[in-house]
Coordinates of C-alpha atoms and ligand atoms in Angstrom, one line a residue:
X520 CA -74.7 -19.9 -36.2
X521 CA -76.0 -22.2 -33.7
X522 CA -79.0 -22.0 -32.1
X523 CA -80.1 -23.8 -28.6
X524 CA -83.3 -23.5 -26.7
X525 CA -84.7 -24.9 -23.6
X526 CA -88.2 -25.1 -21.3
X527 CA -87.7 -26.0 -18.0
X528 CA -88.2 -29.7 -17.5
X529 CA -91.5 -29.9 -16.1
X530 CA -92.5 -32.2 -12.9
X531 CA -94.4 -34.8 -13.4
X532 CA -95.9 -34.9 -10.2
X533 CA -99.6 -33.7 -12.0
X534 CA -101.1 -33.3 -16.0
X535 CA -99.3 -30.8 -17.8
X536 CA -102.1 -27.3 -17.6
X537 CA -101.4 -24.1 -20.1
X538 CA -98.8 -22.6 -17.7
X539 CA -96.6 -25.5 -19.0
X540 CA -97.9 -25.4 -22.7
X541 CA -97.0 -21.7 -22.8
X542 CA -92.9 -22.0 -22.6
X543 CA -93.1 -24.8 -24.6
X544 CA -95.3 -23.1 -27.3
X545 CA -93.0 -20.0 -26.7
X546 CA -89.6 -21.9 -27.1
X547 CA -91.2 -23.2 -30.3
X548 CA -91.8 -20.1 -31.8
X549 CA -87.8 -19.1 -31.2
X550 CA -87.0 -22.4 -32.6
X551 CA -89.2 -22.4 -36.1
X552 CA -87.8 -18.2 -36.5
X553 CA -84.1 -19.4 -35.8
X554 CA -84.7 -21.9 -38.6
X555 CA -86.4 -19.4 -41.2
X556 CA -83.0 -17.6 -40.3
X557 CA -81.0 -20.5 -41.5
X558 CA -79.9 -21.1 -38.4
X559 CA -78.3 -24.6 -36.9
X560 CA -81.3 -24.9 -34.3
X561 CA -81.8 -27.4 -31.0
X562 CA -84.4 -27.1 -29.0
X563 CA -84.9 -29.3 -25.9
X564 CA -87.7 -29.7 -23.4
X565 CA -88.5 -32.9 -21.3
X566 CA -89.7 -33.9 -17.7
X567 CA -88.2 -33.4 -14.2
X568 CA -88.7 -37.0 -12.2
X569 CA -86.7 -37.0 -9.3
X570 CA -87.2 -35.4 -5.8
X571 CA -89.6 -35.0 -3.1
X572 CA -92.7 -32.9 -4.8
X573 CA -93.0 -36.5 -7.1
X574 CA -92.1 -38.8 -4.7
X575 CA -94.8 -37.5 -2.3
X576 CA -97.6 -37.3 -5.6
X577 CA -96.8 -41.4 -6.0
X578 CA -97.6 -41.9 -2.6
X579 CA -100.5 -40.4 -2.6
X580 CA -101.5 -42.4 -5.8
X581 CA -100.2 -45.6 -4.3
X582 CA -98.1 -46.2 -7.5
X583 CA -94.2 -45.9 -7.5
X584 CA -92.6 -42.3 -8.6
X585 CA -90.9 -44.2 -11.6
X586 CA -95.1 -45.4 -12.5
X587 CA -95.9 -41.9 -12.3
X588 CA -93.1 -40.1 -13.8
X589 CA -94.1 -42.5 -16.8
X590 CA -97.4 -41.9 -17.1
X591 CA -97.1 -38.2 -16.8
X592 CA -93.5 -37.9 -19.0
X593 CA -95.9 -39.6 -21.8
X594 CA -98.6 -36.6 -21.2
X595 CA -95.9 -34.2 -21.7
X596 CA -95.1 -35.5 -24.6
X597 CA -98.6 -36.2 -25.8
X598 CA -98.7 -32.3 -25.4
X599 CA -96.0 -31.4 -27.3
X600 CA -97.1 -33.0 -30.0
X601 CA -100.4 -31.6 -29.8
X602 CA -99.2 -28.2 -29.8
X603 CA -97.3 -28.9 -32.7
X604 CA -94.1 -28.0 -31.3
X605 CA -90.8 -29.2 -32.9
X606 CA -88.4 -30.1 -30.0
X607 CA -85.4 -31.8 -31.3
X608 CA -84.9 -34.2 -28.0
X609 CA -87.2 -35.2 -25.0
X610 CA -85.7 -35.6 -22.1
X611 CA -86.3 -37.1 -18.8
X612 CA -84.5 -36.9 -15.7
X613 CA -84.6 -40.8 -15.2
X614 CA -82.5 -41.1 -18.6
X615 CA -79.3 -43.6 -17.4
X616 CA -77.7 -41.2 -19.9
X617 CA -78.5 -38.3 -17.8
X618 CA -77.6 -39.8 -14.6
X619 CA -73.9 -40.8 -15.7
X620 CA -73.3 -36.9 -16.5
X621 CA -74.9 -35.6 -13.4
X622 CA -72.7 -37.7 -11.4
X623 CA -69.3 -36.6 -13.7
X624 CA -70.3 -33.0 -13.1
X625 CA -71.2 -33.5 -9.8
X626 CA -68.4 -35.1 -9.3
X627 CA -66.1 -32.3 -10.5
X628 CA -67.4 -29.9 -8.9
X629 CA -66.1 -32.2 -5.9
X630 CA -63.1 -32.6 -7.0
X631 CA -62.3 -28.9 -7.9
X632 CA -62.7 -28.2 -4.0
X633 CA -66.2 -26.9 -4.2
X634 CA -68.4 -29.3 -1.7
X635 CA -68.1 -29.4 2.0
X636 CA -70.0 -32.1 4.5
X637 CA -72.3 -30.2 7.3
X638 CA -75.4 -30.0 8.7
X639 CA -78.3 -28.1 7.3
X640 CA -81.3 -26.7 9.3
X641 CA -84.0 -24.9 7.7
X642 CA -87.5 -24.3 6.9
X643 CA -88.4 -26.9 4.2
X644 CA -91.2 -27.2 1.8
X645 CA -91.4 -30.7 0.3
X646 CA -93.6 -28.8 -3.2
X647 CA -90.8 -26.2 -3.8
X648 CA -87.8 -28.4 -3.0
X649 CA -86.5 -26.2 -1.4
X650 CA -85.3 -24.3 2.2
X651 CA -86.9 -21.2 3.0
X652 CA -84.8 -18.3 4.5
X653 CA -86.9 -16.5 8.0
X654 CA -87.2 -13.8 5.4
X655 CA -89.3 -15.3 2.6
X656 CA -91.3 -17.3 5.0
X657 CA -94.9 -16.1 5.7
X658 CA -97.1 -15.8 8.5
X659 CA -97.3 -19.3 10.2
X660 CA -94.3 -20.5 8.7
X661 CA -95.8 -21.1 5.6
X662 CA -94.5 -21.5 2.0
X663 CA -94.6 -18.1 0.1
X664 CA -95.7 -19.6 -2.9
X665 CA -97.7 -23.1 -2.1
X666 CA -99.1 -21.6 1.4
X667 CA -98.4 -24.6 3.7
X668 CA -97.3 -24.8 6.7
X669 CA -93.4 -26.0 6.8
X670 CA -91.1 -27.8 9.6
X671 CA -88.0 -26.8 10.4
X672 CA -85.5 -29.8 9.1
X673 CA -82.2 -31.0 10.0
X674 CA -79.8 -32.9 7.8
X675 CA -76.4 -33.8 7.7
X676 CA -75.4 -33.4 3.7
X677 CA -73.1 -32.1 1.1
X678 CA -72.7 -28.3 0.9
X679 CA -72.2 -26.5 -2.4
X680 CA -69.9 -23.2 -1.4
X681 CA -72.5 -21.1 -3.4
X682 CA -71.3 -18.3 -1.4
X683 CA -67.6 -18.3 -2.4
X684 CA -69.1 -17.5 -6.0
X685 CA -70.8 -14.5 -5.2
X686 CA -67.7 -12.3 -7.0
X687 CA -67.7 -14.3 -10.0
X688 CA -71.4 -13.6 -10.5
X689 CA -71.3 -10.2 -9.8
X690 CA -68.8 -9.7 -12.5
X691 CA -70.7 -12.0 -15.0
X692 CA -73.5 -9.5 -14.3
X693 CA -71.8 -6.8 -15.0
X694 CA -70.0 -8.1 -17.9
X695 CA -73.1 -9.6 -19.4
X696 CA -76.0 -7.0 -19.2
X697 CA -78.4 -9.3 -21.0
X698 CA -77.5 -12.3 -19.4
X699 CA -81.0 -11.8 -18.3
X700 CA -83.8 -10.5 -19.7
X701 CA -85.8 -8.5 -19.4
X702 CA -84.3 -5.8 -17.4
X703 CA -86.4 -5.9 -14.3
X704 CA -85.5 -9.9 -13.7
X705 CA -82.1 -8.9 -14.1
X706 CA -82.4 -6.4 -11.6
X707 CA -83.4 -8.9 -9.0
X708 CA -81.3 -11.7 -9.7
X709 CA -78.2 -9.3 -9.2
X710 CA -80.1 -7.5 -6.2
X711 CA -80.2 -11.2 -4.6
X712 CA -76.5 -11.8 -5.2
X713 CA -75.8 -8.6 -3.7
X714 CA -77.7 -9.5 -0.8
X715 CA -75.3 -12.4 0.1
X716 CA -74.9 -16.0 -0.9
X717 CA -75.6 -19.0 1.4
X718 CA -74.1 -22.3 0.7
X719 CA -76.7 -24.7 0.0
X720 CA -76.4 -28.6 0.0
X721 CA -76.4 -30.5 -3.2
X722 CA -77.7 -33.6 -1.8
X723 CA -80.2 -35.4 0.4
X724 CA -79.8 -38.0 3.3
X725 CA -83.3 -39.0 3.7
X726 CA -84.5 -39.2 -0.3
X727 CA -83.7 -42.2 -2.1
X728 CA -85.3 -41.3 -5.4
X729 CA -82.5 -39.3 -7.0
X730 CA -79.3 -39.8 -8.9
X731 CA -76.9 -41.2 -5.7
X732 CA -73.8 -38.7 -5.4
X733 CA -70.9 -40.9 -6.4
X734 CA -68.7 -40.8 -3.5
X735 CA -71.3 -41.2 -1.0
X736 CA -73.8 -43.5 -2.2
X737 CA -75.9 -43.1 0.7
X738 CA -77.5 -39.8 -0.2
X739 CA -78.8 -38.7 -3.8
X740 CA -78.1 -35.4 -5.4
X741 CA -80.4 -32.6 -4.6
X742 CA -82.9 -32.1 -7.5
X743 CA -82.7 -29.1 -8.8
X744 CA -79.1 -29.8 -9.2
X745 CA -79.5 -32.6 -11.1
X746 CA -82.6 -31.1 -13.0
X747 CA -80.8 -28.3 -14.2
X748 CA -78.1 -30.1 -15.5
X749 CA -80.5 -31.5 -18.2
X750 CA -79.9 -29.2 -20.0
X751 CA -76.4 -29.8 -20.9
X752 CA -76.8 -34.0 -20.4
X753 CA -79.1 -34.1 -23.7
X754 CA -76.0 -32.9 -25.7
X755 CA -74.3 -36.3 -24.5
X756 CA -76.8 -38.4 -25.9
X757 CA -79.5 -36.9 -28.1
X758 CA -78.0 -38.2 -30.7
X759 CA -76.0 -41.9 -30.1
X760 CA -72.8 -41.7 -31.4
X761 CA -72.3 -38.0 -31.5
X762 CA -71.5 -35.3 -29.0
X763 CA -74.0 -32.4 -29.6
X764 CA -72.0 -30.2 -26.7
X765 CA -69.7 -29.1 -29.0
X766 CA -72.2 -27.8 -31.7
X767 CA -74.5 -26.5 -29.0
X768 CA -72.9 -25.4 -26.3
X769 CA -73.1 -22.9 -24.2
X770 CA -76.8 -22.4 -24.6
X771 CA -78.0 -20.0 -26.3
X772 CA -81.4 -19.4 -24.3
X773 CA -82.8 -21.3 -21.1
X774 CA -86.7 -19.9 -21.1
X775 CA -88.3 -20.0 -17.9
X776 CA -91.1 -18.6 -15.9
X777 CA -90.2 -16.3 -13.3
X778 CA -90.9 -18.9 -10.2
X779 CA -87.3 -20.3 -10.7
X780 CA -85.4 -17.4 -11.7
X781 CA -82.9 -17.9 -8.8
X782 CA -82.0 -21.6 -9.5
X783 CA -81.1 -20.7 -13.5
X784 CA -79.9 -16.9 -13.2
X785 CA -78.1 -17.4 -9.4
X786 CA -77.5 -21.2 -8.5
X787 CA -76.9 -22.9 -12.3
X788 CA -74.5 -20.4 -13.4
X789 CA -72.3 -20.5 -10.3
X790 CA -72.6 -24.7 -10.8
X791 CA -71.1 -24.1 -14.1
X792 CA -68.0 -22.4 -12.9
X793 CA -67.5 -24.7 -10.3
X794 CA -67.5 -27.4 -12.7
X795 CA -65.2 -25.6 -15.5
X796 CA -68.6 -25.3 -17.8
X797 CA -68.9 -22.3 -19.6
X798 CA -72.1 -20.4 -18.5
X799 CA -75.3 -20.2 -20.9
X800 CA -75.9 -16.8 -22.9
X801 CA -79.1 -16.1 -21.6
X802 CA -82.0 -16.5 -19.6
X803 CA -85.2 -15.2 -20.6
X804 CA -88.0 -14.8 -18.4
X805 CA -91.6 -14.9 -18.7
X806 CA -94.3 -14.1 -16.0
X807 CA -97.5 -16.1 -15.5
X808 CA -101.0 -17.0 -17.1
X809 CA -103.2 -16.4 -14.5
X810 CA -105.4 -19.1 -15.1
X811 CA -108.2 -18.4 -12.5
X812 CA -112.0 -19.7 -12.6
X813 CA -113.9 -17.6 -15.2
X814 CA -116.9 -16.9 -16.9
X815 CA -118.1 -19.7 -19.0
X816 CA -117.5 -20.0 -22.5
X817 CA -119.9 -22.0 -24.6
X818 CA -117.5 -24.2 -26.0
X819 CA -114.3 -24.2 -23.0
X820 CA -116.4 -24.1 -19.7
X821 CA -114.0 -21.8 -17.7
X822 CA -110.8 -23.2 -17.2
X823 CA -108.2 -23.5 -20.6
X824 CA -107.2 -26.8 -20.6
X825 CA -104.7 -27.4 -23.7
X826 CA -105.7 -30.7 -25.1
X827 CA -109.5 -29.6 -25.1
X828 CA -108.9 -26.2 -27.2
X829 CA -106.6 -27.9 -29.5
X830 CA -108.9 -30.5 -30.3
X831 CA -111.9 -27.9 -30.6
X832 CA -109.7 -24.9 -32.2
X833 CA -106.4 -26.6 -33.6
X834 CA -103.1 -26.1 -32.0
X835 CA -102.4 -22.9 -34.2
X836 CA -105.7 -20.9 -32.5
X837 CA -103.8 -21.3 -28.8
X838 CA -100.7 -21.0 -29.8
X839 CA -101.6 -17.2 -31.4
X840 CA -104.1 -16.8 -28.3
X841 CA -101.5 -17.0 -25.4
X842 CA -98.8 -15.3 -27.2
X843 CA -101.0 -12.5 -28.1
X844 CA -103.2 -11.9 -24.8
X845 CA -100.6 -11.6 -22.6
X846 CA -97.5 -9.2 -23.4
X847 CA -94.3 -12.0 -23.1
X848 CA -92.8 -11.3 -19.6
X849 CA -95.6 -9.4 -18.0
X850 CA -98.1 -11.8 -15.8
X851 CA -101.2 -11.2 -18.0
X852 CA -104.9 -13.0 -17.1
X853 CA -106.3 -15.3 -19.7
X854 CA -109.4 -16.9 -20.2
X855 CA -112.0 -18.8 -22.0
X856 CA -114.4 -16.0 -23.0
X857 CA -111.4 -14.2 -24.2
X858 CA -109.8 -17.0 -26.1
X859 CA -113.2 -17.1 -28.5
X860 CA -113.2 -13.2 -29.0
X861 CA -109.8 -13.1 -30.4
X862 CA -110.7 -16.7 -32.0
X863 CA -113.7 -14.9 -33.8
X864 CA -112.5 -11.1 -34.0
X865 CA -109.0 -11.8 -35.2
X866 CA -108.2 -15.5 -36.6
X867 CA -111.5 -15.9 -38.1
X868 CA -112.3 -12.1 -39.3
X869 CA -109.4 -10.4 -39.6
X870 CA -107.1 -13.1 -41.1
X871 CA -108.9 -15.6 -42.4
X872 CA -111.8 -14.1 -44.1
X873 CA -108.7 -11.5 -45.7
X874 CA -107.3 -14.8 -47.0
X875 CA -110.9 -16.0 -48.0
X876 CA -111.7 -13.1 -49.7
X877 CA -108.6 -12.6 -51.6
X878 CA -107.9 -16.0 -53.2
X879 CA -112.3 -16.1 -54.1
X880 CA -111.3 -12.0 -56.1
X881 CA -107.9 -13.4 -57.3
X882 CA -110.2 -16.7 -58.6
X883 CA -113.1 -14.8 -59.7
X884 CA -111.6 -11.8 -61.2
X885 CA -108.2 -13.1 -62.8
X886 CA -109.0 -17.0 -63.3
X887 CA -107.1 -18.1 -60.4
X888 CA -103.7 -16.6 -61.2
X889 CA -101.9 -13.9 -59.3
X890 CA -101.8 -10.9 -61.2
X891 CA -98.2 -9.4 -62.2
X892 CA -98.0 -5.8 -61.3
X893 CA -95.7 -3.6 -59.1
X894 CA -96.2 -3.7 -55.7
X895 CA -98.7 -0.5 -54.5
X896 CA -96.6 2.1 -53.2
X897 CA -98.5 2.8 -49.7
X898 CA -99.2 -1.0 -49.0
X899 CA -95.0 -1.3 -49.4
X900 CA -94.3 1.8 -47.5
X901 CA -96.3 -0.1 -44.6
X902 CA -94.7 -2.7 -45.0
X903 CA -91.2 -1.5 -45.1
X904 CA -88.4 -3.2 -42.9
X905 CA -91.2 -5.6 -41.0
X906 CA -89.0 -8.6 -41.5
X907 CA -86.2 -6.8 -39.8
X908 CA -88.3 -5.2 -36.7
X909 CA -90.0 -9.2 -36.0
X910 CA -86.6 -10.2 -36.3
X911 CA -85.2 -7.5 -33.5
X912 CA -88.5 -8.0 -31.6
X913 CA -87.9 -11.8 -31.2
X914 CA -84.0 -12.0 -30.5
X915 CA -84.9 -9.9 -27.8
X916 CA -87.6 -12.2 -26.5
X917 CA -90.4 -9.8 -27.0
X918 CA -92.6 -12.4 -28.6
X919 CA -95.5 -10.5 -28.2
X920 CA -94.5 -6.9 -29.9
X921 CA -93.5 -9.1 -32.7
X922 CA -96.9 -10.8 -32.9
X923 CA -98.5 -7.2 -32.8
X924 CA -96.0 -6.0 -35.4
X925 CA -97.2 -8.9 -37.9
X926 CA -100.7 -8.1 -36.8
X927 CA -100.7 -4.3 -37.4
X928 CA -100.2 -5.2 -41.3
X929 CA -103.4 -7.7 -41.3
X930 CA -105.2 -4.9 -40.6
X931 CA -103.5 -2.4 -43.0
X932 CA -104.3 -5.3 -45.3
X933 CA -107.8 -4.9 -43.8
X934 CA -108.2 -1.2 -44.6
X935 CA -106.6 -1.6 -48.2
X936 CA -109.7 -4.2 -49.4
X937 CA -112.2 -1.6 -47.8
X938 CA -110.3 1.4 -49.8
X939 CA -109.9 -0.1 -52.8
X940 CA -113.0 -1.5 -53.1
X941 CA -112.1 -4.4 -55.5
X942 CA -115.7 -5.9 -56.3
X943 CA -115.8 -2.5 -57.7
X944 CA -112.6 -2.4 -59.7
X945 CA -113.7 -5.2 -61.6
X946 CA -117.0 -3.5 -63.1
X947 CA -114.8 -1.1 -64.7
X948 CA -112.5 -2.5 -67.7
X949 CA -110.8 1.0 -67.6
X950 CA -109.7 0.2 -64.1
X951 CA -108.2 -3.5 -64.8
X952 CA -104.9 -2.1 -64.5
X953 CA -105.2 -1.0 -60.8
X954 CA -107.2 -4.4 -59.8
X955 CA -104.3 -6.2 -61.3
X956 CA -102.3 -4.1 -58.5
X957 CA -104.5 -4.6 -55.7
X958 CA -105.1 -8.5 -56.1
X959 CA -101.3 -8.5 -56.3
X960 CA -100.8 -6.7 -53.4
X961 CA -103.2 -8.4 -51.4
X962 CA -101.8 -11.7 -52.4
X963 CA -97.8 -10.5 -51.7
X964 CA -98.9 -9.2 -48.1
X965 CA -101.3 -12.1 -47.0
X966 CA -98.1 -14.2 -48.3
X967 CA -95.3 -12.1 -46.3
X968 CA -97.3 -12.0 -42.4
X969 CA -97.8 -15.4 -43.3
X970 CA -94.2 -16.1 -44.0
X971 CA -93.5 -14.2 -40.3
X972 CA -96.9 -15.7 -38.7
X973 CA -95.2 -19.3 -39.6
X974 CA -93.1 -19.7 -36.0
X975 CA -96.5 -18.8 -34.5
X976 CA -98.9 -20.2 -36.3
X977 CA -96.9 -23.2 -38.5
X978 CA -100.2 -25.0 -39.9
X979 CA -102.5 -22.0 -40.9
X980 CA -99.8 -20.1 -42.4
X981 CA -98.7 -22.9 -44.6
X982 CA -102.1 -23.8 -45.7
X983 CA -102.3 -20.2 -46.7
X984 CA -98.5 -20.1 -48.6
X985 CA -99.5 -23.1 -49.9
X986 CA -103.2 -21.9 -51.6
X987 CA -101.1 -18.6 -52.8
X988 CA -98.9 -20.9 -54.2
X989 CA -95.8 -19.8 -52.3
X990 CA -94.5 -21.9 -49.8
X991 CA -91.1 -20.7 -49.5
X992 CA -91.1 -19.5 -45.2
X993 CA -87.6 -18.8 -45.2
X994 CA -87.4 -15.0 -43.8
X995 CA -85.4 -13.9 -46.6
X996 CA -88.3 -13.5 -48.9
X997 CA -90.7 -12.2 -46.2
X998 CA -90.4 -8.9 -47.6
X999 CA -93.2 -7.0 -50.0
X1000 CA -92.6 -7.5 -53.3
X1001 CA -90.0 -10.1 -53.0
X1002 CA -91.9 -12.2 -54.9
X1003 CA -93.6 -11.7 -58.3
X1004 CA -97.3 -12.8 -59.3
X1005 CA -98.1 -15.2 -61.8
X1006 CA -98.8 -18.1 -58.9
X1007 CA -102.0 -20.3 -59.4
X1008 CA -104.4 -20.2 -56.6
X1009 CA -105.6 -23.5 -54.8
X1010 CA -108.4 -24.4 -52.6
X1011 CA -107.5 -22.9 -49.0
X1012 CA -110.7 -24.0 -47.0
X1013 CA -111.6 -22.3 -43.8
X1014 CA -108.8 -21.5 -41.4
X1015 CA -110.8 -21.0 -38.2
X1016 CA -113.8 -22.4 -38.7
X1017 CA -117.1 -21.8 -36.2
X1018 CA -116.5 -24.1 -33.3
X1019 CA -120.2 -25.0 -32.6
X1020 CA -120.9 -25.4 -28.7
X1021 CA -121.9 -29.0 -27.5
X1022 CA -124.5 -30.0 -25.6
X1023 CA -123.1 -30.0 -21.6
X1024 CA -122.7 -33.5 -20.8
X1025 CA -125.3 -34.8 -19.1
Ligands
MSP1498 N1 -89.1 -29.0 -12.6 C1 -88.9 -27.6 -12.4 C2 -88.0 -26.9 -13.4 C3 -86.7 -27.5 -13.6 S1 -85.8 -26.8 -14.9 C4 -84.3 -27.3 -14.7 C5 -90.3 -26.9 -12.4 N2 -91.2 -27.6 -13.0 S2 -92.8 -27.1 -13.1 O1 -93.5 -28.2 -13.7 O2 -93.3 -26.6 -11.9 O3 -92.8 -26.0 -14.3 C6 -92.5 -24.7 -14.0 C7 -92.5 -23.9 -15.3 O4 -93.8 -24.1 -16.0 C8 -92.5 -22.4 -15.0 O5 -91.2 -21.9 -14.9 C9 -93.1 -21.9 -16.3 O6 -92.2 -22.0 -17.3 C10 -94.2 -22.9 -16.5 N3 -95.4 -22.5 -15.8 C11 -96.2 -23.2 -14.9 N4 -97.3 -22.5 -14.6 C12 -97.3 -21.3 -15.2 C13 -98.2 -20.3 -15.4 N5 -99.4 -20.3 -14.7 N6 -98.0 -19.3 -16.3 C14 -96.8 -19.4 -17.0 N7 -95.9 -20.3 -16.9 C15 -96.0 -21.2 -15.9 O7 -90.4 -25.8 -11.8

């Protein structure tokens, strides 16, 4: 089966911050799972370099929006990387490539009688991109969302007849019940196409910095328009020479954060009809970090800025910590002093010193070799179907109650060393037998959550697989017992080491 996942394509009007890390790190863990399924995976994320909200950062610098959009596009990048993440194509927005299909598309939708001239007045925020209706203004005339104050603008442009799709939405609603999840962003995405569509125009009259609507050169195509088209663009030229549209299209997931719900669940699907397209699968929604200022943390000072923690803690530490903190679609706070807790509590404690421990008793006790035994009765009983419930929890985006299922059995694992007492097993030759069984059980489950901690956590759990000996991560054998002992034990190190604080700069 194929398997295609998007980010949004992120401005590059400013750095990239952990809101932006956090799809990307999310769509990454869909991505690595699809693959331990066997699945035919693409996963995309890029930058968004057109429009106002970058035109109007370059000024500000003094640099052109092309400078910036390269210098940032590069950060993005440099982040992706960072966090380890395994996109299959970067794309930007000013990609030739991308331009030629915007304007085909764009031009379609022309041509199949969807675009009208007119004249557009309304309340416009230059950081959104976007008209505000009277409704969602607030007091002053200010942007719900950025809180500036915004002019009303005129324009004479090209209209998109968003309106005369309102039918064809309702019905893919109501055809498609998880066209987007969860429930309650569902609920409001058909709530606001119940509420009446408004045409809105696809291009701009007074921007230049855009991808120029091909029969009227004078104007450039609105950017969210061409932004969102990115995602089906890549498929033209990811690969030269081969058209990935037919292996990957429709997509299979678009991930975004709640701010843009309307333009993916609302605006992109209706673009798609217009233009003969068939309509993604889904589109997942995620709330937000709240990133606000914090207590300090020894090491972080009180904002989480990506780059820092991963060069302190490793990708793998923030990568668990933002999945984990906040429950995937909920808007959850996070924060420095909260990132070392769980660092400490659970990466270092719970999971590595388990993995510590076990290989030192499996090296100590049994020479460095696995024991063969069957697997303990309880410990497989606690185990039973995990594979299957991580596997339900993440096709249905619940990245977090899959992380928490996985975690439930480190600490069953947890409990088991503290019950059986190994150290004490191995004074007694009359109870060799049942420390054969618990090394052997400790080894098979420290090797299966590591097998389904792998999407998450890709460098720690294959350090791990690879110290037990096992490195197989394909989910078919991430089930207890799956595997028999006999493995030799290797070196594993520390996973999360003590991150010692530094000296504030002075
Ligand atoms: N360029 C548009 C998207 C076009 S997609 C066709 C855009 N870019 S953005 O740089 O503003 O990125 C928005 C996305 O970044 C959000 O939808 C979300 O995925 C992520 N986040 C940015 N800040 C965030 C938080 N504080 N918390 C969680 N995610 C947030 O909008």
């Amino acid at each position: 089966m194929s398997y295609y996942v998007t980010t949004p394509i992120y401005y590059v009007n400013g750095e990239p911050h952990l809101g932006h890390a956090y799809t990307t790190i999310a769509a990454d863990v869909l991505a690595r799972h699809m693959r331990q399924r066997g699945e035919d995976v693409f996963f995309l994320t890029g930058t968004d370099e057109h429009g106002e909200p970058v035109t109007q950062a370059a000024e500000r610098l003094g640099i052109t929006p092309r400078e910036l959009g390269d210098r940032n596009a590069g950060r993005f990048r440099e982040l992706a990387r960072a966090l380890n993440v395994t996109n299959d194509f970067f794309i930007r927005t000013t990609d030739p490539e991308h331009a030629e299909v915007v304007a085909e598309v764009v031009q379609r939708i022309y041509d199949n009688g969807h675009v009208y001239e007119g004249t557009y007045e309304g309340w416009y925020c230059p950081r959104c991109a976007d008209f505000k209706t009277e409704s969602e203004l607030e007091e002053g005339n200010t942007c719900p969302i950025h809180k500036i104050e915004l002019e009303l603008e005129h324009e004479d442009n090209w209209f998109f007849r968003l309106a005369s799709f309102q039918e064809r939405l309702e019905h893919l609603y109501a055809e498609r019940p998880d066209f987007v999840i969860p429930q309650n962003r569902y609920n409001e995405a058909l709530s606001f196409i119940k509420g009446g569509l408004r045409d809105f125009s696809l291009s701009r009259a007074r921007l230049k910095w855009g991808v120029p609507v091909p029969w009227d050169r004078s104007q450039v195509i609105y950017v969210w328009i061409d932004a969102l088209l990115n995602y089906y663009s890549a498929l033209a030229y990811a690969r030269p020479g081969e058209d990935l549209r037919d292996r990957f299209w429709p997509a299979t997931v678009h991930l975004i954060g709640k701010d843009i719900l309307k333009f993916h669940a609302v605006i992109w699907p209706a673009m798609l009809m217009a233009a003969d397209i068939e309509v993604p699968r889904r589109v997942g929604i995620h709330g937000f970090l709240l990133l606000g200022e914090h207590k300090m943390s020894k090491s972080l000072g009180n904002v989480i800025e990506p780059f820092r923690v991963v060069e302190l803690y490793g990708a793998d530490a923030l990568r668990f910590y933002v999945v984990r903190e906040v429950s995937f679609g909920s808007d959850g706070e996070v924060s420095p002093d909260g990132f070392e807790t769980r660092y400490t509590t659970e990466l270092a404690n719970e999971y590595g010193n388990l993995a510590s421990r076990t290989l030192a008793m499996i090296d100590r006790y049994r020479d460095g070799i696995v024991p063969e035994a069957p697997p303990d009765t309880a410990l497989a009983a606690a185990f039973d179907q995990l594979a299957e419930v991580v596997r339900e929890r993440l096709d249905d985006l619940e990245l977090t109650a899959a992380l928490d299922e996985i975690w439930r059995r480190i600490k069953e694992l947890n409990r088991f060393v503290q019950e059986e007492q190994p150290w004490q097993l191995s004074k007694d030759d009359a109870r060799a037998e049942r420390l054969d069984e618990v090394l052997y059980a400790l080894a098979e489950g420290l090797r299966v959550v590591s097998v389904l901690l792998h999407p998450f956590m890709p460098e720690s759990a294959e350090r791990l697989l690879a110290a037990l000996g096992r490195e197989d991560v394909s989910l078919d054998c991430a089930r207890f017992g799956a595997v028999p002992g006999g493995a030799t034990v290797g070196e594993l190190g520390q996973l999360f080491p003590r991150v010692e604080a530094e000296a504030p700069a002075a």
